[in-house]
XYZ file of C-alpha atoms in Angstrom:
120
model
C 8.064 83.827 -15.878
C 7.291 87.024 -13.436
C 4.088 87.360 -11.980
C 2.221 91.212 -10.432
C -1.224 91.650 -9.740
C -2.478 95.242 -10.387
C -5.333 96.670 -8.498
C -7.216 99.221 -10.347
C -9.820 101.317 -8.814
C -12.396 101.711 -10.879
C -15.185 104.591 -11.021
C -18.543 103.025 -9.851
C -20.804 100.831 -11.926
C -18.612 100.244 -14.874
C -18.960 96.308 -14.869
C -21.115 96.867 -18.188
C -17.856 98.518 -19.852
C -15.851 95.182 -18.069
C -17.668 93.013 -19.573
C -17.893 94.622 -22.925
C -13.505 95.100 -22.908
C -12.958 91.532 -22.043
C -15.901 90.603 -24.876
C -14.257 92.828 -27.622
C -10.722 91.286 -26.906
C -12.503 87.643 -27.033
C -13.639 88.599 -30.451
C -10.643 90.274 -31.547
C -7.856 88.513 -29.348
C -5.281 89.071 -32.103
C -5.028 92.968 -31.687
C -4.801 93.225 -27.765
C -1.909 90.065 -27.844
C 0.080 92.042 -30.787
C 0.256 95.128 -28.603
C 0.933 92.783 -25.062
C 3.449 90.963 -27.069
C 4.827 94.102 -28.058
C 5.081 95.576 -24.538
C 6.294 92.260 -23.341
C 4.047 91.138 -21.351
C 0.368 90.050 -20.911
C -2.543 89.324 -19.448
C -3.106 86.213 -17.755
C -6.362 86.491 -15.652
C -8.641 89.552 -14.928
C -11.250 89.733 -11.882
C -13.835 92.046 -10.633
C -14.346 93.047 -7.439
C -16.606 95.341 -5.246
C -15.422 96.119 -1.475
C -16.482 98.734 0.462
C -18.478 100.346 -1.949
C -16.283 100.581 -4.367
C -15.165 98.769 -7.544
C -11.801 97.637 -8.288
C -10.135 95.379 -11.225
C -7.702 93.032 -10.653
C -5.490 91.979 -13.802
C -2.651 89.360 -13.370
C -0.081 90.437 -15.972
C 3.189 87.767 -16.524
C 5.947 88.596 -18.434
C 9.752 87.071 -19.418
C 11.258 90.043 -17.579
C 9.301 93.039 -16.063
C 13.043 94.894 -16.538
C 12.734 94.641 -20.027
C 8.782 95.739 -20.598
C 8.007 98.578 -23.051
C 7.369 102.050 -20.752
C 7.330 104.510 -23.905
C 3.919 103.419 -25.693
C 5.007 105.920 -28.201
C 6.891 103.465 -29.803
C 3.618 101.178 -29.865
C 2.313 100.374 -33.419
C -1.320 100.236 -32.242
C -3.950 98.230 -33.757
C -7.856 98.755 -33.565
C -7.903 97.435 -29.314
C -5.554 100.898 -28.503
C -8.737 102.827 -29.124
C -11.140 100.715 -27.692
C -8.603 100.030 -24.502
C -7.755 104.099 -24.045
C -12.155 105.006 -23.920
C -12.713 101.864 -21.831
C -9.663 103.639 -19.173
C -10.331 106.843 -19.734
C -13.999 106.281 -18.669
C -13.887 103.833 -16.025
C -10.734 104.351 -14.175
C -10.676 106.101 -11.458
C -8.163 109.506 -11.153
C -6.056 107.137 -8.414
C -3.220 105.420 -9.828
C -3.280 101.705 -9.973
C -1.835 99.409 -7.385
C 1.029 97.056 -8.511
C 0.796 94.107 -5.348
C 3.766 92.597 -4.215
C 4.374 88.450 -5.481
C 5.461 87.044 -3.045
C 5.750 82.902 -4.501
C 4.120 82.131 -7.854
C 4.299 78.299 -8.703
C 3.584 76.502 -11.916
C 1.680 73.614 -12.557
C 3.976 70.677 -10.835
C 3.644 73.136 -7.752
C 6.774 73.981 -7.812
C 8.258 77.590 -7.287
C 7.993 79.264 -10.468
C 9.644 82.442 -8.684
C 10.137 84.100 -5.755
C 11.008 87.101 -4.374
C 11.068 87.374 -0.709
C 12.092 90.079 0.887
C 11.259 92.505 -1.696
């Protein structure tokens, strides 16, 4: 399994519309894994963070292989999240693009090397 961390800087005081994504894909958890599962990859964690007065997302995304990941979402059969997901971006992202952070070691639960990728 591959591991990135995105950093996402996010337009100030959004945490409402955080907290009200990560709510509506609680409730509805079927429609935002269809679409993940049919990118090929999802979401494993998602944090908040404020630093230097600023606000920033941080999602851990894992996939099988980041190679092989959907990058036209025009061939996307959306369900009801895509709208909800697309106001939620288009309202508290900010007009910088998104950081994807280097992994350098992920392990799994024996804490053993699930991958790594020095040097890269």
């Amino acid at each position: 399994m591959e591991t990135k961390l995105l950093k996402i800087k996010l337009n100030l005081n959004t945490r409402p519309q955080v907290d009200e994504l990560l709510a509506y894909m609680q409730d509805n958890i079927a429609f935002p894994r269809e679409e993940m599962r049919q990118k090929g990859y999802f979401w494993d964690s998602v944090f908040f963070a404020e630093e230097g007065g600023r606000e920033y997302l941080y999602i851990v995304i894992k996939s099988e292989d980041f190679s092989c990941i959907m990058m036209d979402e025009s061939e996307l059969i959306c369900t009801p999240f895509r709208e909800v997901y697309e106001r939620f971006r288009k309202a508290c992202w900010s007009t910088e693009p998104y950081q994807d952070i280097e992994a350098l070691a992920c392990f799994n639960s024996h804490m053993e090397f699930d991958s790594v990728e020095p040097g890269k």
